[in-house]
Coordinates of C-alpha atoms and ligand atoms in Angstrom, one line a residue:
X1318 CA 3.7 1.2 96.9
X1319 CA 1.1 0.0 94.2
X1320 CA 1.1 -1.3 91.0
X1321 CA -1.6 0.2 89.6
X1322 CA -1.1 3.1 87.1
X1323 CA -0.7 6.0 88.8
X1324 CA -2.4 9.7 87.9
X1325 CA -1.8 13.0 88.8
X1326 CA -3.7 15.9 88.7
X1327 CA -3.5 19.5 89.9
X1328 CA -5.3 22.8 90.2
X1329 CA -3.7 26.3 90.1
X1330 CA -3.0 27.2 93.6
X1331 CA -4.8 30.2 94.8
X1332 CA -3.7 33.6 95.8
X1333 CA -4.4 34.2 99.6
X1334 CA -5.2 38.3 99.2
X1335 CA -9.4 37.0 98.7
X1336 CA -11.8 34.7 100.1
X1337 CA -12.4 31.7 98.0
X1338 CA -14.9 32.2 94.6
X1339 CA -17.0 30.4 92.1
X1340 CA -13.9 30.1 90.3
X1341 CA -11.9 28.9 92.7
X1342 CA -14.8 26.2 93.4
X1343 CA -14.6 25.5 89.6
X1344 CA -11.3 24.3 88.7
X1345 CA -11.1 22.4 92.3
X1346 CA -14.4 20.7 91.3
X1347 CA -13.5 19.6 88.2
X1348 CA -10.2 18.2 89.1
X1349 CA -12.2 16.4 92.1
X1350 CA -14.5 15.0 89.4
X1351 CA -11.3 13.3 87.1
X1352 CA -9.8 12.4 90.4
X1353 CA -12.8 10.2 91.9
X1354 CA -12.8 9.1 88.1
X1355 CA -9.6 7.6 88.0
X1356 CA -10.2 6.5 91.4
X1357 CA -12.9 4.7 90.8
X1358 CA -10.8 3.0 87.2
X1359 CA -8.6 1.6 90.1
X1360 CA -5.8 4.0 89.7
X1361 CA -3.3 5.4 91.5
X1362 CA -4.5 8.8 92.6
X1363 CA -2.7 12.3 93.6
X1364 CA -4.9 15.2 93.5
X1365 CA -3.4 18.4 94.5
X1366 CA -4.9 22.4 95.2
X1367 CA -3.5 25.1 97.5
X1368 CA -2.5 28.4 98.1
X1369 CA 0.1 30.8 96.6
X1370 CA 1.2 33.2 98.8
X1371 CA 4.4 35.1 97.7
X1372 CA 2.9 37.6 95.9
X1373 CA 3.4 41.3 96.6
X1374 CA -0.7 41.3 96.5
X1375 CA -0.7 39.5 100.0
X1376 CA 1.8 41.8 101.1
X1377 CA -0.5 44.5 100.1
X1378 CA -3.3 42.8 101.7
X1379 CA -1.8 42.0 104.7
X1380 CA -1.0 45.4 105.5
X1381 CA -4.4 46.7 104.6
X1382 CA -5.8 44.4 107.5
X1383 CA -2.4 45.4 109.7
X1384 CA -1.4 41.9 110.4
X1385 CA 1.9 40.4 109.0
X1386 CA 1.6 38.8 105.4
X1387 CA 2.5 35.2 107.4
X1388 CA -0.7 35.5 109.4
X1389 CA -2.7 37.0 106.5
X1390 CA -1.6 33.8 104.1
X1391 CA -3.2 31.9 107.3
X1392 CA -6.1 33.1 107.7
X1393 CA -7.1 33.2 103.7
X1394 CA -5.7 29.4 103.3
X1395 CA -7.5 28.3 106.2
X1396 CA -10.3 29.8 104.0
X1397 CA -9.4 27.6 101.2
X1398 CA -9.0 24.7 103.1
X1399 CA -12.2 24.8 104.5
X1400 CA -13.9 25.6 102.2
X1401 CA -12.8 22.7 99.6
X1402 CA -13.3 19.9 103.0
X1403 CA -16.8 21.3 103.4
X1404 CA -17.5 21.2 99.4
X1405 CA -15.7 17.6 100.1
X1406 CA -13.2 17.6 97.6
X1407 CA -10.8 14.6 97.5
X1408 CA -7.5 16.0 97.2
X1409 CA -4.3 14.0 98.8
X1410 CA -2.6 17.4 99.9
X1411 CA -3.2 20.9 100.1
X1412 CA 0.1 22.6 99.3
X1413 CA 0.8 26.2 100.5
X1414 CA 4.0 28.0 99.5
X1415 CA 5.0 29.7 102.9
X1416 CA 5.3 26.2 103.6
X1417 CA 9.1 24.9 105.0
X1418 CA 9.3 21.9 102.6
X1419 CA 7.8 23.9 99.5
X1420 CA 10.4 26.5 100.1
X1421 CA 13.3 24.0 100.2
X1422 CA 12.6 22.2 97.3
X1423 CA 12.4 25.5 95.2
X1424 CA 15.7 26.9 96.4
X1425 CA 17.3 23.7 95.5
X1426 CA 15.3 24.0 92.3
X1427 CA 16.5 27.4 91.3
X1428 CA 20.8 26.7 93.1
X1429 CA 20.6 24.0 89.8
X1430 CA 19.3 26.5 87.2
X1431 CA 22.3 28.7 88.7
X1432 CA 24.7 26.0 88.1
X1433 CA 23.6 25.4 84.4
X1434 CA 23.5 28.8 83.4
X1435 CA 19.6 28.7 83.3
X1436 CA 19.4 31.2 85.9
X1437 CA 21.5 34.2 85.1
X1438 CA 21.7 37.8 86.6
X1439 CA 21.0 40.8 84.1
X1440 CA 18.8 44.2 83.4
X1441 CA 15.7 44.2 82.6
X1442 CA 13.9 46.7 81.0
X1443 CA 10.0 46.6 80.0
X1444 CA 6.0 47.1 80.4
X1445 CA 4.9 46.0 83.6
X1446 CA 1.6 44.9 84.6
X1447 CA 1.2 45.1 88.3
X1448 CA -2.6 43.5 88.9
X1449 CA -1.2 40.3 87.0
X1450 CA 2.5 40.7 88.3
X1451 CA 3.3 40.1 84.8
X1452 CA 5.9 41.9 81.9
X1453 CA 3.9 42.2 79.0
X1454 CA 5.6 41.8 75.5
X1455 CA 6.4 45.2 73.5
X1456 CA 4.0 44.4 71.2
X1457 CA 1.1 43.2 73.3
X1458 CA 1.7 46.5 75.3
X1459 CA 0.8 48.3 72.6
X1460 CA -2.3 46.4 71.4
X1461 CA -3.8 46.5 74.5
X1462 CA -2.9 50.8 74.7
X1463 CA -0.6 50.3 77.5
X1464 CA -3.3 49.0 79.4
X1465 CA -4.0 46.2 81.5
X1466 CA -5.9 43.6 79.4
X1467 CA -7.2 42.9 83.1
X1468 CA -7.9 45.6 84.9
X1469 CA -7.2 47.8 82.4
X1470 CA -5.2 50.0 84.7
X1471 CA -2.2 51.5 83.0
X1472 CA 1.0 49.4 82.3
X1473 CA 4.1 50.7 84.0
X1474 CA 7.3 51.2 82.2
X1475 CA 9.9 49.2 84.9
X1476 CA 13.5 49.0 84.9
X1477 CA 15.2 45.6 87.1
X1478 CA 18.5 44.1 87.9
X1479 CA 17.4 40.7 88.0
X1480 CA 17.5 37.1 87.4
X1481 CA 16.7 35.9 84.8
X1482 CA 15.1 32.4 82.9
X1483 CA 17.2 31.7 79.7
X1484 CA 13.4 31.1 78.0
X1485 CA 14.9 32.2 74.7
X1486 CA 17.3 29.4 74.9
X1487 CA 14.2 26.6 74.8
X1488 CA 12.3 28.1 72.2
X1489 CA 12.7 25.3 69.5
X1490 CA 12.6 22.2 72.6
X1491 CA 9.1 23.7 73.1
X1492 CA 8.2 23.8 69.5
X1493 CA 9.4 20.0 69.1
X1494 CA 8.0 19.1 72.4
X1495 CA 4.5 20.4 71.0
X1496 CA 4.7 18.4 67.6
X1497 CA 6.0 15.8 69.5
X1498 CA 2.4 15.9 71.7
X1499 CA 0.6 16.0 68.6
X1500 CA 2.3 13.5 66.7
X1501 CA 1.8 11.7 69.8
X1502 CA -2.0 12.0 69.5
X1503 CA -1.6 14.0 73.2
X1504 CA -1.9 17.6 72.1
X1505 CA -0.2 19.5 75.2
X1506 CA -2.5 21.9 74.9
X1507 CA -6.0 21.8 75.7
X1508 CA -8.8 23.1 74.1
X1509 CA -6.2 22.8 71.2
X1510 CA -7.6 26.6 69.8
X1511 CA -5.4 28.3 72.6
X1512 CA -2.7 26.3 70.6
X1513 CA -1.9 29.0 68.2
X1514 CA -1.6 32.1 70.1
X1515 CA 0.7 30.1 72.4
X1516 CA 3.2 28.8 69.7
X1517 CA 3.6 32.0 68.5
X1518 CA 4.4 33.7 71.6
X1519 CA 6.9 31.3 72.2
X1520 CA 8.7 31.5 68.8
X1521 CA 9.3 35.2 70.0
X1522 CA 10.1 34.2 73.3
X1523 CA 12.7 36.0 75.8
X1524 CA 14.3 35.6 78.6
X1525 CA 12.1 36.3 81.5
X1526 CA 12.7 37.9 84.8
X1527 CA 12.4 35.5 87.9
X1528 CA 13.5 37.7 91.0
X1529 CA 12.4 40.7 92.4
X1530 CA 13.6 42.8 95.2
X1531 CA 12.0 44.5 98.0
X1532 CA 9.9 41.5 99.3
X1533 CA 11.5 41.5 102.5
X1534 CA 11.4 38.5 104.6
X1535 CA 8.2 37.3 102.5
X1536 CA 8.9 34.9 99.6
X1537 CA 12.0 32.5 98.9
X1538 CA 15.3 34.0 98.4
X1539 CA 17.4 33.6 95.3
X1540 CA 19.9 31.0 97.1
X1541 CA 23.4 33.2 97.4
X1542 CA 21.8 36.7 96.8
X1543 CA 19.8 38.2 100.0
X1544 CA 18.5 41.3 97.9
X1545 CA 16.9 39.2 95.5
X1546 CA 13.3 37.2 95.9
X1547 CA 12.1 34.1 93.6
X1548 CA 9.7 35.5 91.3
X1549 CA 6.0 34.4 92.6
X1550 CA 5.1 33.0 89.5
X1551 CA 8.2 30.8 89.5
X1552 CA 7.9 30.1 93.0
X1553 CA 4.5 29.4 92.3
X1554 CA 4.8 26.4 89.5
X1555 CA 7.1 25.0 91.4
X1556 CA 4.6 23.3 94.0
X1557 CA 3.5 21.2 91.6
X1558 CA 7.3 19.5 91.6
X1559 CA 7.6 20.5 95.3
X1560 CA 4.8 18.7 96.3
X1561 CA 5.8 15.3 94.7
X1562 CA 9.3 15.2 95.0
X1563 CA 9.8 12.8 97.7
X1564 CA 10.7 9.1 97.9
X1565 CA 7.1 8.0 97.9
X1566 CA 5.6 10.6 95.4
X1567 CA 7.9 10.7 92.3
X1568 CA 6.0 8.3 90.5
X1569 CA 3.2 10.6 90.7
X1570 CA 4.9 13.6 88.9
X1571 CA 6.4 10.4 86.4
X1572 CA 2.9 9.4 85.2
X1573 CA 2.3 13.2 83.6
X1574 CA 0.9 15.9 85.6
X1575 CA -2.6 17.0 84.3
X1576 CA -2.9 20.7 85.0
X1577 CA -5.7 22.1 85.2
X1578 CA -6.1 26.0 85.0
X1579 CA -8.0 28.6 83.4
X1580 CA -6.8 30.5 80.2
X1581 CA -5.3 33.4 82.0
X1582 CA -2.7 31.7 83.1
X1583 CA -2.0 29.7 80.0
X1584 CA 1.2 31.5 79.2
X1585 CA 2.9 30.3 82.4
X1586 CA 1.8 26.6 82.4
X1587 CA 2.0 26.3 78.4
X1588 CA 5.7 28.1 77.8
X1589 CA 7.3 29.1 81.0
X1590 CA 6.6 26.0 82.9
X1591 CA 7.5 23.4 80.5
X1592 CA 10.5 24.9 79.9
X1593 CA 11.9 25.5 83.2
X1594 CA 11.3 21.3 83.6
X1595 CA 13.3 20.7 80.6
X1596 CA 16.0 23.2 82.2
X1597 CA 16.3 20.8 85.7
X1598 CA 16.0 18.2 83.7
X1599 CA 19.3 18.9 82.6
X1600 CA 20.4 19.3 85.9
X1601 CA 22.7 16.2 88.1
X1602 CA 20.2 14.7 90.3
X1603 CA 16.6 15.3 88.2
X1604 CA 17.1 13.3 85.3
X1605 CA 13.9 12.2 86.7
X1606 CA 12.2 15.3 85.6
X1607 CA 9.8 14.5 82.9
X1608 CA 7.5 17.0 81.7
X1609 CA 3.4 17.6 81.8
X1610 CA 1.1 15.4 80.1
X1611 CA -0.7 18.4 79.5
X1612 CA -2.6 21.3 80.2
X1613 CA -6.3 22.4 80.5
X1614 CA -7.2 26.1 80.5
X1615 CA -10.7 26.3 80.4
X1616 CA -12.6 29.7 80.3
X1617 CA -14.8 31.7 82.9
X1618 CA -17.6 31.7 84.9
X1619 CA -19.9 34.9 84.5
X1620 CA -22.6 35.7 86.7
X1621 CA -26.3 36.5 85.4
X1622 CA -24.9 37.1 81.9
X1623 CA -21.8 39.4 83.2
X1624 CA -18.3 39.6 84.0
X1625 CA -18.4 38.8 87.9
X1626 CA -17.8 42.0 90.1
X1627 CA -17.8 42.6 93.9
X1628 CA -19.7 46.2 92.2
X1629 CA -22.3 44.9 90.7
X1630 CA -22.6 42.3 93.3
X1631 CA -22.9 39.2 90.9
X1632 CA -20.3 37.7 92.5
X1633 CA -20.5 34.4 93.6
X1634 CA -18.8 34.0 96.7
X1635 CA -18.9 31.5 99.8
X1636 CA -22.5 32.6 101.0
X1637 CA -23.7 32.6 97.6
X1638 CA -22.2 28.8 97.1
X1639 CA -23.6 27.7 100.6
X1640 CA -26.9 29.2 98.9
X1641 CA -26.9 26.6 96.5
X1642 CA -25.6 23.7 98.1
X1643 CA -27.8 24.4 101.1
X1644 CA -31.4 25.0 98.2
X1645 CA -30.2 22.4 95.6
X1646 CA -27.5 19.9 97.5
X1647 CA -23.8 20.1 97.1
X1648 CA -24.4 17.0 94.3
X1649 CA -26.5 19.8 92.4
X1650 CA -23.5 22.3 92.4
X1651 CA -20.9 19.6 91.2
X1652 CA -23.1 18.4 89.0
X1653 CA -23.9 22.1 87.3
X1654 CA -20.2 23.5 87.9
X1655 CA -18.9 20.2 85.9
X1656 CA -21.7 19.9 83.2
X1657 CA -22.4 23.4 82.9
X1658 CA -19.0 24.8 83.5
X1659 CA -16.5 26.7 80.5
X1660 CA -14.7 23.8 79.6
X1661 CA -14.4 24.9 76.1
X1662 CA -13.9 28.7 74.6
X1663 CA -16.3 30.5 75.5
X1664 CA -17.1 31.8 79.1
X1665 CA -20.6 30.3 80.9
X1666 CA -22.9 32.2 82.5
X1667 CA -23.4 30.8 86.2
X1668 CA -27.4 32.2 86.7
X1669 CA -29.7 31.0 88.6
X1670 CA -32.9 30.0 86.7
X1671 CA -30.1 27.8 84.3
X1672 CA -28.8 26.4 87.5
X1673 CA -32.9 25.5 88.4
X1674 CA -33.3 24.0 85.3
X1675 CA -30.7 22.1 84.8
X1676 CA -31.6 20.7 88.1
X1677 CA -34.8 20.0 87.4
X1678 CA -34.4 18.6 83.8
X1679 CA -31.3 16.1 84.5
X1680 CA -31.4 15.3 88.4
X1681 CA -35.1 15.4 89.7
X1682 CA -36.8 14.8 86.0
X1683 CA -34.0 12.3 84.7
X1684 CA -31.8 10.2 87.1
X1685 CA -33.8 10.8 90.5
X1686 CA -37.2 10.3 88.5
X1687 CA -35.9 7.1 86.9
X1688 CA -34.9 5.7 89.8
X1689 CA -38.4 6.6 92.1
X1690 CA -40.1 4.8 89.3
X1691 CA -38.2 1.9 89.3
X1692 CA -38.2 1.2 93.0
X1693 CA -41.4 2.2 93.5
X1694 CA -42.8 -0.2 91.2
X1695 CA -40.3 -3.4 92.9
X1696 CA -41.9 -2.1 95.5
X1697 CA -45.3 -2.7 94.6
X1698 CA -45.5 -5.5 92.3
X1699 CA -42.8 -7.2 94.4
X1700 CA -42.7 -6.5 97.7
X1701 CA -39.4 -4.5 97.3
X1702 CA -37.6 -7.7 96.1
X1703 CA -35.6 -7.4 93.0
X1704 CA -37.3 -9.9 90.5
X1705 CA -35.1 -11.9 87.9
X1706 CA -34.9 -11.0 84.2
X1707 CA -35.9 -13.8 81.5
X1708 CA -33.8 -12.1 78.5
X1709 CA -30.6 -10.6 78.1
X1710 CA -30.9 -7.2 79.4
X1711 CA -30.6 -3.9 77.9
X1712 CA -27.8 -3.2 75.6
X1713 CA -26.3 -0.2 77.1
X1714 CA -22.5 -1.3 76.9
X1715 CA -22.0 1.1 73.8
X1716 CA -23.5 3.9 75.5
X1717 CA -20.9 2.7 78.9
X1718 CA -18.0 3.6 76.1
X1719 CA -18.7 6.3 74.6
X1720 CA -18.8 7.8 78.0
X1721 CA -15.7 6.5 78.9
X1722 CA -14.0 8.0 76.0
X1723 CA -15.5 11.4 76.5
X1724 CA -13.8 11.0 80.2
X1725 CA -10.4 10.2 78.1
X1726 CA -10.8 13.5 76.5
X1727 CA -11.8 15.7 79.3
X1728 CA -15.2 15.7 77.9
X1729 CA -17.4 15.8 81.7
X1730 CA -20.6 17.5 79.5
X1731 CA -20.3 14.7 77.4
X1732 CA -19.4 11.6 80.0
X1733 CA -22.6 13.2 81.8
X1734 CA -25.1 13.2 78.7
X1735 CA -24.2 9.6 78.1
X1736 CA -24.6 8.4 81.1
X1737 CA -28.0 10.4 81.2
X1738 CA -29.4 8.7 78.0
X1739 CA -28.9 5.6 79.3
X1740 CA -31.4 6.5 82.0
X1741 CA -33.6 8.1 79.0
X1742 CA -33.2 4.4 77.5
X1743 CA -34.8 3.0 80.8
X1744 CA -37.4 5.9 80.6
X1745 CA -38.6 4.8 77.1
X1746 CA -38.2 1.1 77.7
X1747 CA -40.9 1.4 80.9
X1748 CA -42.9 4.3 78.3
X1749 CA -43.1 1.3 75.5
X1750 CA -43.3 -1.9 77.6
X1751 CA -45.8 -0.3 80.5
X1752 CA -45.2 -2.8 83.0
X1753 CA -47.5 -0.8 84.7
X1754 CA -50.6 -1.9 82.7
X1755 CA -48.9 -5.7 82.2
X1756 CA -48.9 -5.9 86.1
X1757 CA -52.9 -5.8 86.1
X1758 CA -52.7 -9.7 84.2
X1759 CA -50.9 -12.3 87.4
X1760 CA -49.8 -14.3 83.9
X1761 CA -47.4 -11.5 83.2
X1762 CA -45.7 -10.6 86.1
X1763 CA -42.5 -12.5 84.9
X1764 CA -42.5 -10.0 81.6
X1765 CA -43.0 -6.9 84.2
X1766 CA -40.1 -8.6 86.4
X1767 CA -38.3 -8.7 83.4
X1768 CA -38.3 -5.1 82.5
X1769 CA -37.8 -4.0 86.0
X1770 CA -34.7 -6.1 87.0
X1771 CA -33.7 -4.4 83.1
X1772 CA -34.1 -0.7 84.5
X1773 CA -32.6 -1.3 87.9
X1774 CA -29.7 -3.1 86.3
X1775 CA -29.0 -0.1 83.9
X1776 CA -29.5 2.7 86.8
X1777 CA -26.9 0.7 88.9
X1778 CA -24.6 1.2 86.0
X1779 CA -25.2 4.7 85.4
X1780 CA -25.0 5.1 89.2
X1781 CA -21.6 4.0 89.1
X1782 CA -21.0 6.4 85.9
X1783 CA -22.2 9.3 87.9
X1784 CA -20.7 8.7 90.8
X1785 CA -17.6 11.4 90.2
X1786 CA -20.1 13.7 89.7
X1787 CA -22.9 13.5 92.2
X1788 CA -21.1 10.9 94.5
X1789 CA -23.7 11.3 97.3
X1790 CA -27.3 10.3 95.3
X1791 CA -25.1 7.3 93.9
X1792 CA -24.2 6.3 97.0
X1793 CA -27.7 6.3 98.4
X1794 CA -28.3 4.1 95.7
X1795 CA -25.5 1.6 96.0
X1796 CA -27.6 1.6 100.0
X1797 CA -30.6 1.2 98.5
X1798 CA -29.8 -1.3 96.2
X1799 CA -27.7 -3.6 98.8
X1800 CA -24.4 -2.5 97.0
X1801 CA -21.1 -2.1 98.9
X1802 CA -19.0 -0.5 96.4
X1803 CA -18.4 2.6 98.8
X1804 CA -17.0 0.3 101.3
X1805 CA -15.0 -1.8 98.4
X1806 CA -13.2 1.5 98.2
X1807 CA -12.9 2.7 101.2
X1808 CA -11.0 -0.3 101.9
X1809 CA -9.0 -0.1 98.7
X1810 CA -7.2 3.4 99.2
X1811 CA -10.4 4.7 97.4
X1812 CA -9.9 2.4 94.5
X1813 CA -12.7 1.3 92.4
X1814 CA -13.2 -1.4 89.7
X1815 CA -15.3 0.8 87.5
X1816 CA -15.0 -1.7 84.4
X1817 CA -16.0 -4.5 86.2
X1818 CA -18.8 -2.9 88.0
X1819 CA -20.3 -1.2 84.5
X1820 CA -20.5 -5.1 83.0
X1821 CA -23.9 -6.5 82.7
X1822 CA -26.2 -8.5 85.1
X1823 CA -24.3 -7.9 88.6
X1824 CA -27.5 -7.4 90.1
X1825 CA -28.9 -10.0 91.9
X1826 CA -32.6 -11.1 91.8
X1827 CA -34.4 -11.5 95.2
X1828 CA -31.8 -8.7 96.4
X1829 CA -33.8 -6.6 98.9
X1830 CA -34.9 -2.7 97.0
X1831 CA -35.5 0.3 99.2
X1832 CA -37.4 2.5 97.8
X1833 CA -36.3 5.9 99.7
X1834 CA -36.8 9.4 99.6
X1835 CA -36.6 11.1 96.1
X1836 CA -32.6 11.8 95.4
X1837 CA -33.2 14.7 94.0
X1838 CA -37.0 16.6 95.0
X1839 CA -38.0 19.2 92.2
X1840 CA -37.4 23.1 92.9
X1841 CA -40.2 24.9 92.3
X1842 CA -39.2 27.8 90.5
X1843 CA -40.4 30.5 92.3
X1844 CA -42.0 33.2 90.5
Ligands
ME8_2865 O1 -3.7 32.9 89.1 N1 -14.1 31.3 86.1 O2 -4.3 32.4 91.3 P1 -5.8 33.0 91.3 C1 -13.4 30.1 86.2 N2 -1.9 32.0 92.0 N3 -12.3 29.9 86.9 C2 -11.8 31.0 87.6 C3 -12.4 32.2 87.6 C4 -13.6 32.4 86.8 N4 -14.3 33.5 86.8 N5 -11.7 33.0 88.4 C5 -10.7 32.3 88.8 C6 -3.5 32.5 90.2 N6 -10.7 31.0 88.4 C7 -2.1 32.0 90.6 C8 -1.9 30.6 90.0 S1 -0.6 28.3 89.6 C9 1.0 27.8 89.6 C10 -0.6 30.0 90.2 C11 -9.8 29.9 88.7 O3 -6.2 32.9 92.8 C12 -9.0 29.4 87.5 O4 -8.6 28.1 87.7 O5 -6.0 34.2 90.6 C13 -7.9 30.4 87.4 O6 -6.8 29.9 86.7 C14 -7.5 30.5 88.9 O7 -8.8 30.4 89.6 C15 -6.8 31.7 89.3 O8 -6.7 31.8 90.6

């Protein structure tokens, strides 16, 4: 056990009916991102993704291919799997919900909702959407015409005995639990404009349906009822509890769960989810239970301006993402995904000629530009031994917290572009000082040292910002630059000391410079 603060941080888990997506890629990324970056803080770190694999999609699927749902949810999480080690993503578990100790954690879950009354059996009556496995409200059903707001097939009118959540019940917990948030200065929500629709919804809120029959052998049962099946969706937000409910892990879920998801699954993680927690909460033996610190639900990734479709064939699946990682490097994919990505409200377009220039303007132009110059020129007015600075350095602490806060906030555009202007800064510095033409006079090769040990000095720091994003170009720097941060954390259960290794002046003159290949060659835009 350590110390340190702990942090936790999740993505949805996946359905196994597809092969892994943009999307998919997405959300995994940008959790990998906050993970290395609390890593690298020196926290605590437990970074979870998986597979979902309950739902009567799967089923569906399965059969299609004519192989049992079991070996179906195999194949397709192997999928997953692999495909998040080959991207290298960092998470500490990969949590699938076919799995034995996933399953018995929920059924204890839902035997104590029984006991309290949470859980109850009834009838349910009401518009079903069956894409989205998902009743939809009287009222939505008719704004969206009785049609799927998803795939716009029409809504079916279903009739269940089943069991069901006592939602209605928690209605003004969840109210006070948001103001609580916002009072708090930790609004639950994020961006805070989903707020609204959410709060709303829930002050209507009813009880919701969590079982199902007619699963079969596939899914958890309701404990005491053999007809009955777990709900996916309940099943489903359970892993992030499952997952961390041992000896070892609790602390993890205690430190506030981050989740992150995109918004069309908001409802589940915003309402449904919190209120189930404050349910078991109640519950002898999880007293423990505390709830979320909150909830990301970014937007989508379009493809060459539209809505991604297997039809049009914009989609952007595995070959297409080996496309890029194998033309631009997997740092280039982070680094677009992260910077690029639909963090906010509106949806981002995921095309290729954005994707080349973003490359080419902030990796080869910026940071790997920057950082040719500099070590070419050790290289060449100093034999590729890092000379000593006569003045105080650059002041690039302010711009070191302002990225930090925009970390705090979720903010990766905005952690990215200050870390970038700090290289700018460098750019401008060698622009006004030209140590290039002061190098031609012997008498001033102490000034030129000066403003080289300066640049090098402020592209280790922003190497050491970056490195949650484009971890493999800022490790070939740390190489380059004689650095063993990588192998600080390595031995250090990945922990990093990011606030000592942003201070000022840790670079140490005569230290040996490679120069290396370019990080990050240009792509020429072909025509
Ligand atoms: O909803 N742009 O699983 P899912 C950005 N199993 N992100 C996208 C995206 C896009 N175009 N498409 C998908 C489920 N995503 C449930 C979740 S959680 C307890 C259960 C990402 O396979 C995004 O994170 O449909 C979205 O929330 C998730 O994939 C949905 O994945």
């Amino acid at each position: 056990m350590t110390s340190n603060k702990q942090f936790y941080v999740t993505t949805p888990i996946y359905y196994v009916n597809d092969r892994p997506h943009i999307g998919h890629v997405y959300t995994t990324t940008i959790a990998d991102v906050l993970a290395r970056y609390h890593r690298l803080l020196g926290h605590d770190v437990f970074f979870l993704t998986g597979t979902d694999e309950h739902a009567t999609k799967v089923v569906d699927a399965a059969a299609e291919q004519g192989v049992s749902p079991q070996e179906w949810a195999d194949t397709c999480a192997g999928a997953f799997e692999d495909t998040f080690s080959r991207l290298n993503m960092t998470n500490d578990d990969f949590i699938r919900t076919s799995q034995d100790r996933h399953k018995t954690k929920t059924t204890q879950y839902v035997k104590a909702l029984l006991a309290s009354g949470d859980v109850y059996l009834g009838d349910y009556e009401g518009w079903y959407d069956a894409g989205q496995e998902e009743y939809i409200t009287e009222g939505k059903a008719e704004e969206y015409d009785f049609k799927s707001p998803f795939n716009g097939k029409p809504l079916v009118r279903k009739t269940e005995r089943n069991y069901f959540f006592k939602l209605s019940a928690y209605r003004q917990q969840l109210l006070d639990f948001y103001n609580q948030c916002d009072a708090d200065g930790n609004p639950f929500v994020q961006p805070q404009a989903r707020k609204k629709e959410i709060l709303n919804r829930i002050a209507e809120a009813q009880d919701v349906p969590i079982s199902r029959t007619g699963m079969g052998d596939w899914g958890i049962k309701i404990p005491g009822d053999d007809e009955h099946t777990i709900y996916v969706w309940i099943d489903a937000l359970f892993n992030y509890l499952s997952t961390v409910d041992t000896d070892d892990r609790r602390g993890y879920w205690q430190s506030g769960a981050i989740h992150l998801i995109a918004k069309d699954i908001l409802w589940f993680h915003a309402a449904i989810w919190p209120a189930v927690l404050t349910a078991i909460q109640k519950c002898e033996g999880y007293g423990w239970v505390n709830l979320p610190a909150g909830v990301y639900s970014h937007s989508f990734w379009i493809s060459e301006g539209r809505k991604m479709s297997k039809s049009l064939g914009n989609f952007i699946d595995l070959e297409k993402i080996d496309y890029y990682v194998e033309t631009f490097s997997l740092d280039a994919l982070r680094y677009f995904l992260a910077t690029r990505g639909p963090m906010g409200t509106t949806d981002s377009d995921f095309a290729e000629s954005k994707f080349a220039e973003v490359y080419n303007s902030d990796l080869a132009n910026t940071f790997g530009n920057s950082c040719s110059r500099v070590t070419n020129m050790i290289g060449k007015y100093f034999d590729g031994q890092l000379p000593a600075s006569q003045d105080e350095g650059l002041p690039v602490q302010e711009a070191v917290q302002a990225a930090l806060a925009c970390m705090e906030r979720l903010d990766i555009s905005g952690y990215a572009e200050a870390a970038l202007g700090l290289v700018r800064q460098v750019d401008s510095y060698i622009e006004n000082t030209a140590p290039f033409r002061l190098a031609k006079d012997p008498k001033k090769l102490p000034e030129v040292g000066t403003i080289l040990y300066n640049s090098a000095e402020t592209l280790r720091i922003v190497s050491v910002l970056l490195w949650p994003l484009i971890p493999d170009a800022c490790e070939k720097v740390w190489e380059r630059m004689g650095l063993d941060y990588k192998a600080q954390m390595d031995a250090n259960t990945g922990q990093g000391q990011l606030e000592a290794w942003v201070a000022w002046g840790l670079l140490k003159a005569n230290t040996a410079i490679e120069k290396g290949d370019p990080l990050f060659p240009r792509y020429q835009v072909k025509k």
